[in-house]
CSV table of C-alpha atoms and ligand atoms in Angstrom, one decimal:
chain,number,residue,atom,x,y,z
A,1,MET,CA,76.6,144.2,105.0
A,2,ALA,CA,77.1,145.3,108.7
A,3,ILE,CA,73.4,147.0,109.6
A,4,ASP,CA,73.0,149.1,112.7
A,5,PHE,CA,70.8,148.2,115.2
A,6,ASP,CA,68.5,151.1,114.8
A,7,THR,CA,67.9,151.2,110.9
A,8,ILE,CA,66.4,147.0,112.3
A,9,VAL,CA,64.4,148.3,114.9
A,10,ASN,CA,62.6,151.2,112.7
A,11,LEU,CA,62.4,149.1,110.2
A,12,SER,CA,60.3,146.5,112.5
A,13,LYS,CA,58.2,149.4,113.7
A,14,LYS,CA,57.7,151.5,110.6
A,15,ARG,CA,55.9,148.3,108.6
A,16,GLY,CA,54.6,146.8,111.2
A,17,PHE,CA,56.3,143.9,112.2
A,18,VAL,CA,56.8,144.3,115.8
A,19,PHE,CA,55.5,146.9,118.4
A,20,GLN,CA,56.2,147.7,122.0
A,21,SER,CA,54.1,145.8,124.2
A,22,SER,CA,51.4,147.9,125.8
A,23,GLU,CA,52.5,150.6,123.5
A,24,ILE,CA,49.1,153.1,124.6
A,25,TYR,CA,50.3,152.8,128.1
A,26,GLY,CA,54.0,154.1,127.9
A,27,GLY,CA,54.8,150.3,126.8
A,28,LEU,CA,55.7,147.4,128.5
A,29,ARG,CA,59.7,146.9,128.6
A,30,SER,CA,60.9,143.7,127.0
A,31,ALA,CA,57.8,141.7,126.2
A,32,TYR,CA,56.4,143.1,122.3
A,33,ASP,CA,53.8,142.5,119.7
A,34,TYR,CA,54.3,140.9,116.4
A,35,GLY,CA,52.5,142.9,113.9
A,36,PRO,CA,51.0,141.7,110.3
A,37,LEU,CA,54.3,141.1,109.1
A,38,GLY,CA,55.7,140.2,112.1
A,39,VAL,CA,53.7,137.7,113.0
A,40,ALA,CA,53.9,135.7,109.3
A,41,LEU,CA,57.5,136.2,109.8
A,42,LEU,CA,57.4,133.9,112.7
A,43,ARG,CA,55.0,131.9,111.7
A,44,ASN,CA,56.9,131.0,108.8
A,45,VAL,CA,60.2,131.0,110.8
A,46,LYS,CA,58.2,127.9,113.1
A,47,ALA,CA,56.7,126.2,110.4
A,48,GLU,CA,60.1,125.8,108.5
A,49,TRP,CA,61.7,124.8,111.8
A,50,TRP,CA,58.8,122.3,112.3
A,51,ARG,CA,59.0,121.0,108.9
A,52,ALA,CA,63.0,120.1,109.2
A,53,MET,CA,62.7,118.9,112.6
A,54,VAL,CA,59.7,116.7,112.9
A,55,GLN,CA,57.5,116.6,109.7
A,56,MET,CA,60.6,115.4,107.4
A,57,ARG,CA,62.0,113.0,109.7
A,58,ASP,CA,61.1,109.1,110.8
A,59,ASP,CA,62.8,109.8,114.1
A,60,VAL,CA,60.9,112.7,115.7
A,61,VAL,CA,57.3,113.5,117.1
A,62,GLY,CA,55.9,116.8,118.4
A,63,ILE,CA,53.9,117.8,121.2
A,64,ASP,CA,52.2,121.1,122.4
A,65,SER,CA,52.4,121.0,126.4
A,66,ALA,CA,51.2,123.1,129.3
A,67,ILE,CA,52.8,126.8,130.3
A,68,LEU,CA,51.5,125.8,133.9
A,69,GLN,CA,52.7,122.5,135.3
A,70,ALA,CA,53.0,121.0,138.5
A,71,SER,CA,55.7,122.8,140.8
A,72,ASP,CA,57.3,119.5,141.6
A,73,VAL,CA,58.7,119.3,138.3
A,74,TRP,CA,60.5,122.7,138.9
A,75,VAL,CA,61.9,121.8,141.6
A,76,ALA,CA,62.9,118.4,140.5
A,77,SER,CA,64.4,119.5,137.3
A,78,GLY,CA,66.3,122.1,139.8
A,79,HIS,CA,65.2,125.1,138.2
A,80,VAL,CA,63.7,126.2,141.5
A,81,ALA,CA,66.9,126.3,143.1
A,82,SER,CA,69.5,126.6,140.1
A,83,PHE,CA,67.6,128.6,138.1
A,84,THR,CA,69.2,131.8,138.9
A,85,ASP,CA,71.6,135.1,137.9
A,86,PRO,CA,74.1,136.7,140.0
A,87,LEU,CA,72.0,140.2,140.4
A,88,VAL,CA,74.2,143.3,141.8
A,89,GLU,CA,72.5,146.8,142.6
A,90,CYS,CA,74.4,150.2,142.0
A,91,THR,CA,73.9,151.5,145.9
A,92,SER,CA,74.8,155.1,144.1
A,93,CYS,CA,72.1,155.0,141.6
A,94,ASN,CA,70.2,151.7,142.0
A,95,SER,CA,70.3,150.2,138.6
A,96,ARG,CA,70.5,146.7,138.5
A,97,PHE,CA,72.4,144.6,136.3
A,98,ARG,CA,74.0,140.9,136.0
A,99,LEU,CA,77.4,140.5,137.2
A,100,ASP,CA,78.5,138.1,134.5
A,101,LYS,CA,77.2,140.9,131.7
A,102,LEU,CA,79.1,143.7,133.0
A,103,ASP,CA,82.4,144.7,130.6
A,104,ASP,CA,84.1,145.9,134.4
A,105,SER,CA,82.5,144.3,137.4
A,106,GLU,CA,83.8,147.3,139.9
A,107,GLN,CA,82.0,149.8,137.7
A,108,CYS,CA,78.5,150.7,137.4
A,109,PRO,CA,77.4,151.7,133.5
A,110,THR,CA,74.5,154.0,134.7
A,111,CYS,CA,76.4,156.5,136.8
A,112,GLY,CA,79.9,155.7,136.5
A,113,ASN,CA,80.9,154.8,140.0
A,114,ARG,CA,83.1,152.3,140.7
A,115,GLY,CA,82.7,150.0,143.8
A,116,THR,CA,79.4,150.9,144.8
A,117,PHE,CA,77.7,147.7,143.9
A,118,THR,CA,76.5,145.0,146.4
A,119,GLU,CA,77.2,141.9,147.0
A,120,PRO,CA,75.7,140.0,144.4
A,121,ARG,CA,72.6,137.8,145.2
A,122,GLN,CA,71.0,134.6,143.2
A,123,PHE,CA,68.4,135.9,141.4
A,124,ASN,CA,65.8,133.2,140.0
A,125,LEU,CA,64.3,133.6,136.9
A,126,MET,CA,61.1,132.0,137.0
A,127,PHE,CA,57.3,133.8,137.2
A,128,GLN,CA,55.6,133.0,140.4
A,129,THR,CA,51.9,132.7,140.2
A,130,HIS,CA,49.7,131.2,141.8
A,131,MET,CA,46.5,128.4,141.1
A,132,GLY,CA,42.8,129.8,141.8
A,133,PRO,CA,41.3,131.9,143.8
A,134,VAL,CA,44.1,131.8,147.2
A,135,ALA,CA,47.2,132.8,147.2
A,136,SER,CA,49.0,130.6,149.6
A,137,GLU,CA,52.4,128.7,149.8
A,138,GLU,CA,51.1,125.6,148.6
A,139,ASN,CA,49.4,126.7,145.0
A,140,VAL,CA,52.3,128.3,143.5
A,141,VAL,CA,52.7,127.6,139.8
A,142,TYR,CA,55.7,128.9,137.4
A,143,LEU,CA,55.0,130.5,134.2
A,144,ARG,CA,57.5,127.7,132.4
A,145,PRO,CA,61.2,129.4,131.7
A,146,GLU,CA,61.8,126.4,128.7
A,147,THR,CA,59.4,124.2,126.8
A,148,ALA,CA,61.7,121.1,127.2
A,149,GLN,CA,59.9,119.9,131.2
A,150,GLY,CA,57.0,119.3,129.2
A,151,ILE,CA,59.1,117.2,127.3
A,152,PHE,CA,60.2,114.8,130.0
A,153,ILE,CA,57.3,114.8,132.0
A,154,ASN,CA,55.4,113.5,128.6
A,155,PHE,CA,58.7,111.0,127.5
A,156,GLU,CA,56.5,107.8,129.0
A,157,ASN,CA,53.1,108.9,127.8
A,158,VAL,CA,54.9,109.9,123.6
A,159,ARG,CA,56.8,106.8,123.9
A,160,ARG,CA,54.3,104.7,125.0
A,161,THR,CA,51.6,106.0,122.8
A,162,ALA,CA,53.7,107.0,119.5
A,163,ARG,CA,55.0,103.2,119.6
A,164,LEU,CA,58.7,104.5,119.5
A,165,LYS,CA,61.9,103.1,120.3
A,166,LEU,CA,65.3,104.5,120.5
A,167,PRO,CA,66.9,107.3,119.4
A,168,PHE,CA,64.1,109.2,119.1
A,169,GLY,CA,63.4,112.5,119.5
A,170,ILE,CA,59.9,114.8,120.8
A,171,ALA,CA,59.9,118.4,119.6
A,172,GLN,CA,58.3,121.6,120.9
A,173,ILE,CA,57.3,125.0,120.1
A,174,GLY,CA,55.9,127.3,122.4
A,175,LYS,CA,56.3,130.5,124.8
A,176,ALA,CA,58.6,130.8,127.6
A,177,PHE,CA,59.0,133.5,130.4
A,178,ARG,CA,61.9,134.4,132.2
A,179,ASN,CA,62.2,137.6,134.2
A,180,GLU,CA,65.6,138.3,133.1
A,181,ILE,CA,67.6,141.0,135.3
A,182,THR,CA,68.8,143.0,132.0
A,183,PRO,CA,66.8,142.6,129.2
A,184,GLY,CA,67.4,144.5,126.2
A,185,GLN,CA,68.2,144.9,122.2
A,186,PHE,CA,64.9,144.8,120.9
A,187,VAL,CA,63.6,141.2,120.8
A,188,PHE,CA,67.0,139.5,121.6
A,189,ARG,CA,66.2,139.1,125.5
A,190,THR,CA,62.6,139.7,126.6
A,191,ARG,CA,61.1,138.4,129.2
A,192,GLU,CA,58.4,136.3,127.3
A,193,PHE,CA,59.7,134.6,124.2
A,194,GLU,CA,59.0,131.4,122.2
A,195,GLN,CA,61.3,128.7,122.3
A,196,MET,CA,61.5,125.8,119.7
A,197,GLU,CA,63.5,123.0,121.3
A,198,LEU,CA,64.3,119.2,120.6
A,199,GLU,CA,64.8,116.6,122.9
A,200,PHE,CA,66.7,113.6,121.2
A,201,PHE,CA,66.5,110.7,123.1
A,202,CYS,CA,69.3,108.1,122.6
A,203,HIS,CA,71.6,105.1,124.0
A,204,PRO,CA,74.3,107.1,126.5
A,205,ASP,CA,76.8,105.3,124.4
A,206,ASP,CA,76.1,107.2,121.2
A,207,ALA,CA,75.3,110.7,123.1
A,208,GLU,CA,78.8,111.7,122.0
A,209,GLU,CA,77.6,110.4,118.1
A,210,TRP,CA,74.3,112.6,118.4
A,211,PHE,CA,75.9,115.5,119.7
A,212,GLY,CA,78.1,116.1,117.4
A,213,TYR,CA,75.1,115.0,114.1
A,214,TRP,CA,72.9,117.7,116.0
A,215,LEU,CA,76.0,120.4,116.1
A,216,ASP,CA,76.5,120.0,112.2
A,217,GLU,CA,72.5,119.9,111.6
A,218,ARG,CA,71.5,122.7,113.3
A,219,GLN,CA,73.4,124.9,111.6
A,220,ARG,CA,72.7,123.8,108.1
A,221,TRP,CA,69.4,124.6,109.2
A,222,TYR,CA,70.0,128.5,109.4
A,223,LEU,CA,72.8,128.3,106.4
A,224,ASP,CA,69.9,126.5,104.2
A,225,LEU,CA,67.5,129.4,105.3
A,226,GLY,CA,69.7,132.0,103.6
A,227,MET,CA,71.7,132.8,106.9
A,228,SER,CA,75.7,134.3,105.6
A,229,PRO,CA,77.7,132.1,106.5
A,230,ASP,CA,80.4,134.5,107.7
A,231,LYS,CA,77.8,135.6,110.2
A,232,LEU,CA,77.3,132.1,112.0
A,233,ARG,CA,80.1,130.0,114.0
A,234,LEU,CA,79.8,127.7,116.9
A,235,ARG,CA,81.4,128.4,120.2
A,236,ARG,CA,81.8,126.1,123.0
A,237,HIS,CA,80.6,126.6,126.7
A,238,ASP,CA,83.4,126.9,129.3
A,239,ALA,CA,82.9,124.6,132.7
A,240,ASP,CA,81.9,128.0,134.5
A,241,GLU,CA,79.0,128.8,132.1
A,242,LEU,CA,77.6,125.3,131.3
A,243,ALA,CA,73.4,125.1,132.6
A,244,HIS,CA,73.1,123.1,135.9
A,245,TYR,CA,72.0,120.1,133.8
A,246,ALA,CA,74.4,120.2,131.0
A,247,ALA,CA,77.7,117.8,130.6
A,248,ASP,CA,78.4,120.0,127.7
A,249,THR,CA,76.9,122.9,125.1
A,250,TYR,CA,77.4,124.4,122.6
A,251,ASP,CA,76.2,127.8,121.2
A,252,VAL,CA,75.4,128.5,117.7
A,253,GLU,CA,76.3,132.1,117.4
A,254,TYR,CA,75.3,135.3,115.7
A,255,GLU,CA,76.7,137.8,114.3
A,256,PHE,CA,74.7,140.8,115.4
A,257,PRO,CA,75.1,144.5,115.2
A,258,TRP,CA,76.6,144.7,118.4
A,259,GLY,CA,78.9,141.2,118.2
A,260,TRP,CA,78.6,137.7,118.5
A,261,ASP,CA,75.6,136.4,120.7
A,262,GLU,CA,73.7,133.2,120.9
A,263,LEU,CA,71.2,132.3,118.2
A,264,GLU,CA,70.7,128.3,119.9
A,265,GLY,CA,72.5,126.4,122.5
A,266,ILE,CA,73.4,122.5,121.5
A,267,ALA,CA,73.2,120.5,125.5
A,268,ASN,CA,74.0,117.4,126.2
A,269,ARG,CA,71.6,116.8,129.5
A,270,THR,CA,72.4,113.3,129.9
A,271,ASP,CA,70.1,111.2,132.0
A,272,PHE,CA,69.4,114.2,134.3
A,273,ASP,CA,66.0,115.5,133.7
A,274,LEU,CA,64.5,111.5,133.3
A,275,LYS,CA,66.6,110.7,136.5
A,276,ALA,CA,65.3,113.3,138.9
A,277,HIS,CA,61.7,113.3,137.4
A,278,ALA,CA,62.0,109.7,137.7
A,279,GLU,CA,63.0,110.3,141.3
A,280,ARG,CA,61.1,112.6,142.7
A,281,SER,CA,57.8,111.2,140.8
A,282,GLY,CA,58.1,108.0,142.1
A,283,LYS,CA,57.7,107.1,138.3
A,284,ASP,CA,60.0,104.5,136.6
A,285,LEU,CA,61.1,106.7,133.5
A,286,ARG,CA,63.8,104.0,132.4
A,287,TYR,CA,63.7,102.5,129.5
A,288,TYR,CA,63.1,99.1,128.3
A,289,ASP,CA,65.3,97.5,125.5
A,290,GLN,CA,63.9,94.7,124.5
A,291,ASP,CA,66.6,93.3,122.3
A,292,ALA,CA,69.2,93.4,125.0
A,293,ASP,CA,66.9,93.2,127.9
A,294,ASP,CA,68.4,96.4,129.3
A,295,ARG,CA,66.6,99.0,131.0
A,296,PHE,CA,68.3,102.5,131.5
A,297,PHE,CA,67.6,106.1,131.7
A,298,PRO,CA,68.2,107.2,128.2
A,299,TYR,CA,70.7,110.3,127.3
A,300,VAL,CA,69.4,113.6,125.6
A,301,ILE,CA,71.4,115.7,123.0
A,302,GLU,CA,68.7,119.1,123.2
A,303,PRO,CA,69.2,121.8,120.1
A,304,SER,CA,67.2,124.3,121.8
A,305,GLY,CA,66.2,127.6,119.4
A,306,GLY,CA,64.6,131.1,120.1
A,307,ALA,CA,61.5,131.7,117.7
A,308,THR,CA,61.4,135.0,118.4
A,309,ARG,CA,65.3,135.5,118.3
A,310,THR,CA,65.9,133.3,115.2
A,311,THR,CA,63.2,136.1,113.6
A,312,PHE,CA,64.9,138.7,114.5
A,313,ALA,CA,68.7,137.5,113.1
A,314,LEU,CA,66.9,136.6,110.0
A,315,LEU,CA,65.8,140.3,109.7
A,316,ILE,CA,69.0,141.5,110.2
A,317,ASP,CA,70.8,138.9,108.4
A,318,ALA,CA,68.2,139.4,105.2
A,319,TYR,CA,68.2,143.4,105.5
A,320,THR,CA,70.5,144.8,102.2
A,321,THR,CA,70.6,147.9,100.5
A,322,GLU,CA,72.0,148.8,97.2
A,323,GLU,CA,71.8,151.7,93.9
A,324,VAL,CA,69.6,151.7,91.5
A,325,GLY,CA,69.7,154.3,89.4
A,326,GLY,CA,71.5,156.5,91.5
A,327,GLU,CA,68.9,155.8,94.1
A,328,GLU,CA,69.4,153.9,97.8
A,329,ARG,CA,66.9,150.8,97.0
A,330,VAL,CA,66.5,148.5,100.8
A,331,VAL,CA,65.7,145.5,100.4
A,332,LEU,CA,64.6,142.6,102.7
A,333,LYS,CA,66.6,139.7,100.8
A,334,LEU,CA,64.4,136.9,102.8
A,335,ASP,CA,64.2,133.6,101.8
A,336,LYS,CA,61.0,132.8,100.0
A,337,ARG,CA,59.9,130.8,102.4
A,338,LEU,CA,60.1,133.1,105.2
A,339,ALA,CA,58.9,136.1,103.5
A,340,PRO,CA,55.7,137.5,105.1
A,341,ILE,CA,54.2,138.1,101.7
A,342,LYS,CA,54.9,136.1,98.9
A,343,ALA,CA,53.1,138.6,96.3
A,344,ALA,CA,51.6,141.6,95.4
A,345,VAL,CA,49.4,142.1,93.8
A,346,LEU,CA,49.3,146.5,91.8
A,347,PRO,CA,46.9,147.5,89.4
A,348,LEU,CA,48.5,150.2,87.9
A,349,SER,CA,45.9,152.5,88.4
A,350,LYS,CA,42.6,153.1,90.7
A,351,LYS,CA,40.6,152.5,87.6
A,352,PRO,CA,37.8,150.0,88.6
A,353,ASP,CA,38.3,147.8,85.6
A,354,LEU,CA,41.9,148.0,86.9
A,355,VAL,CA,40.9,146.8,90.6
A,356,GLU,CA,38.5,144.7,89.2
A,357,VAL,CA,40.8,142.1,87.6
A,358,THR,CA,43.5,142.9,90.4
A,359,GLN,CA,40.8,141.4,92.8
A,360,LYS,CA,40.6,138.4,90.2
A,361,VAL,CA,44.3,137.6,90.2
A,362,ALA,CA,44.5,138.1,94.0
A,363,ASP,CA,42.0,135.8,94.6
A,364,SER,CA,43.3,133.2,92.3
A,365,LEU,CA,46.8,133.2,94.7
A,366,LYS,CA,45.1,133.7,98.0
A,367,PRO,CA,44.4,129.8,98.9
A,368,LEU,CA,48.3,129.2,98.0
A,369,TRP,CA,50.0,132.1,99.4
A,370,ASP,CA,49.9,135.4,101.6
A,371,VAL,CA,49.5,138.0,99.2
A,372,GLU,CA,48.2,141.7,99.3
A,373,VAL,CA,46.9,144.3,97.2
A,374,ASP,CA,47.9,147.8,97.3
A,375,VAL,CA,46.3,150.0,95.1
A,376,THR,CA,47.7,153.4,96.6
A,377,GLN,CA,50.6,155.7,95.8
A,378,SER,CA,52.7,155.5,92.8
A,379,ILE,CA,54.0,152.5,91.3
A,380,GLY,CA,58.0,152.5,92.2
A,381,ARG,CA,56.4,153.9,95.9
A,382,ARG,CA,54.7,150.4,96.2
A,383,TYR,CA,57.3,148.4,94.6
A,384,ARG,CA,59.8,149.9,97.0
A,385,ARG,CA,57.7,149.4,100.1
A,386,GLN,CA,57.3,145.3,98.5
A,387,ASP,CA,61.0,145.8,98.4
A,388,GLU,CA,61.8,146.7,101.6
A,389,ILE,CA,59.3,144.3,103.3
A,390,GLY,CA,60.8,140.8,101.6
A,391,THR,CA,58.1,140.5,99.1
A,392,PRO,CA,59.7,138.3,96.2
A,393,TYR,CA,57.1,138.6,93.5
A,394,CYS,CA,55.2,142.2,92.6
A,395,VAL,CA,52.3,140.9,90.3
A,396,THR,CA,51.6,144.3,88.3
A,397,ILE,CA,48.2,144.8,86.2
A,398,ASP,CA,48.3,147.6,83.4
A,399,PHE,CA,45.9,148.9,80.9
A,400,ASP,CA,47.0,146.5,78.2
A,401,SER,CA,45.9,143.8,80.6
A,402,LEU,CA,42.9,144.5,80.1
A,403,GLU,CA,43.4,144.1,76.4
A,404,ASP,CA,46.0,140.8,76.3
A,405,GLN,CA,45.1,139.3,79.5
A,406,GLN,CA,48.5,139.5,81.0
A,407,VAL,CA,50.6,140.8,83.8
A,408,THR,CA,54.0,141.8,84.7
A,409,VAL,CA,55.7,140.1,87.5
A,410,ARG,CA,58.7,141.7,88.9
A,411,ASP,CA,61.3,139.9,90.8
A,412,ARG,CA,62.5,141.1,93.8
A,413,ASP,CA,66.2,140.4,94.0
A,414,THR,CA,67.2,140.8,89.6
A,415,MET,CA,64.2,143.1,89.7
A,416,ALA,CA,63.8,141.5,86.0
A,417,GLN,CA,60.3,141.6,85.0
A,418,ASP,CA,58.0,139.0,82.9
A,419,ARG,CA,54.9,139.7,81.1
A,420,ILE,CA,53.1,136.3,81.3
A,421,ALA,CA,49.0,135.2,80.8
A,422,ILE,CA,47.2,135.4,83.8
A,423,ASP,CA,45.9,132.5,83.5
A,424,LYS,CA,49.4,130.7,84.2
A,425,VAL,CA,50.4,133.8,87.4
A,426,VAL,CA,49.5,130.7,89.6
A,427,GLU,CA,51.8,128.6,87.5
A,428,TYR,CA,54.9,130.6,87.3
A,429,LEU,CA,54.6,132.0,90.8
A,430,ARG,CA,54.4,127.9,92.1
A,431,ASP,CA,57.7,127.1,90.5
A,432,ARG,CA,59.4,130.1,91.8
A,433,LEU,CA,58.0,130.1,95.2
B,1,GAP,N1,65.9,124.2,127.1
B,1,GAP,C1,67.1,125.0,127.3
B,1,GAP,C2,67.1,126.3,126.9
B,1,GAP,O1,66.1,126.6,127.5
B,1,GAP,P1,68.6,128.2,126.9
B,1,GAP,O2,69.9,128.6,126.1
B,1,GAP,O3,68.7,128.9,128.2
B,1,GAP,O4,68.6,127.0,126.5
B,1,GAP,C3,67.4,128.4,124.5
B,1,GAP,O5,67.5,128.4,125.8
B,1,GAP,C4,67.3,129.8,123.3
B,1,GAP,O6,66.0,130.6,123.8
B,1,GAP,C5,68.4,130.6,123.7
B,1,GAP,O7,69.5,130.1,122.9
B,1,GAP,C6,67.8,132.0,122.8
B,1,GAP,O8,67.6,131.7,121.4
B,1,GAP,C7,66.3,131.6,123.7
B,1,GAP,N2,66.0,132.0,124.7
B,1,GAP,C8,66.8,132.6,125.8
B,1,GAP,N3,66.5,133.2,126.4
B,1,GAP,C9,65.5,134.3,126.2
B,1,GAP,C10,65.5,135.7,126.0
B,1,GAP,N4,65.2,136.0,127.1
B,1,GAP,N5,64.1,135.9,125.1
B,1,GAP,C11,64.8,135.6,124.0
B,1,GAP,N6,65.1,134.3,123.4
B,1,GAP,C12,65.8,133.5,124.6
């Protein structure tokens, strides 16, 4: 089912997934805050990525590098010279655009005038600041525009200390910053966002094979988390779209409400980065293959996804409406691993003895899962709220529970209800979550 953009933005705000940054001051454009449900969903997405990409593999380790790095890093990586987008400005209304994102490169989308654009100028997307109390040319530092470079500059540290042999990968999840010319579509393109990146190092002769492997593997990850197969596709970059470091790139694309757009880029970065850092730092970053007595720069295959963008796509994909008893039911059919709240515990009334049992049941679940207790409103409304935020199970305590020590567990998707002994609820949920 196609869901419109406003519906998902409204749900995000209404239910506390995502808020505009600095809202009480009128809002800071293109930065967002994640609310109680949003932070749980985002953390679950990152945890699933880490589980699949690091924890479950023998050939990948993780790091967490600093956001601030020596400016030499960005000179060597080519970002100071080449991490730019073509910027044009309309001389009639002063609106600014990214030239390569315009449908019509002659017409201003804001005022409709034709032929009013300035000549394109290359605009560098890196945020700059200064390290220390005095702002000068010498102490310029950049907020990292990708987490990848933190991995390349630690290649030798990690290889040596983790005693790794090719092929192996180094993974990182963290914030990245880009002064995008045209941020937009809610959290899809923002100026502060989170990336989930793997740099997979291999022998140059094996790079093509690993490239194919990661193209398959990364699509599988999205599908395994329940994303609709017909809304996911691979698209190869044309030669003129390739980043300055890439020999070949495919995007994993998702069909967003505004059309197909990038979810993740999978690039063959060749030996571009290690070579560049070796040259600028003067350190030998070649890999020594003892068996072959050969020293060479490994090639790198890089699956690079956005945590915040993926979270948004998963929200969109999970949004479902259906008719139940003549009424519309909105259900967020998130994979259970991703659901922000795994179980809601709901007393049928606010009577103290029911609330007491409710708290006891909730306390037994809390060490294992994110649980919410909700004592307000009618039970029907509370079920609807939990459906709308994707809670897989509702545990209801009713008056009979006081007598028979049993509760009702309702399944989000089927709405089927099971009567379970209170001391069996943990086991029941453990089998299903
Ligand atoms: N290290 C490679 C790299 O950064 P990229 O294609 O520029 O490649 C990778 O970015 C991913 O990061 C994108 O596929 C997207 O998911 C996410 N991303 C990039 N820019 C973003 C932005 N302005 N807002 C949100 N996510 C962004």
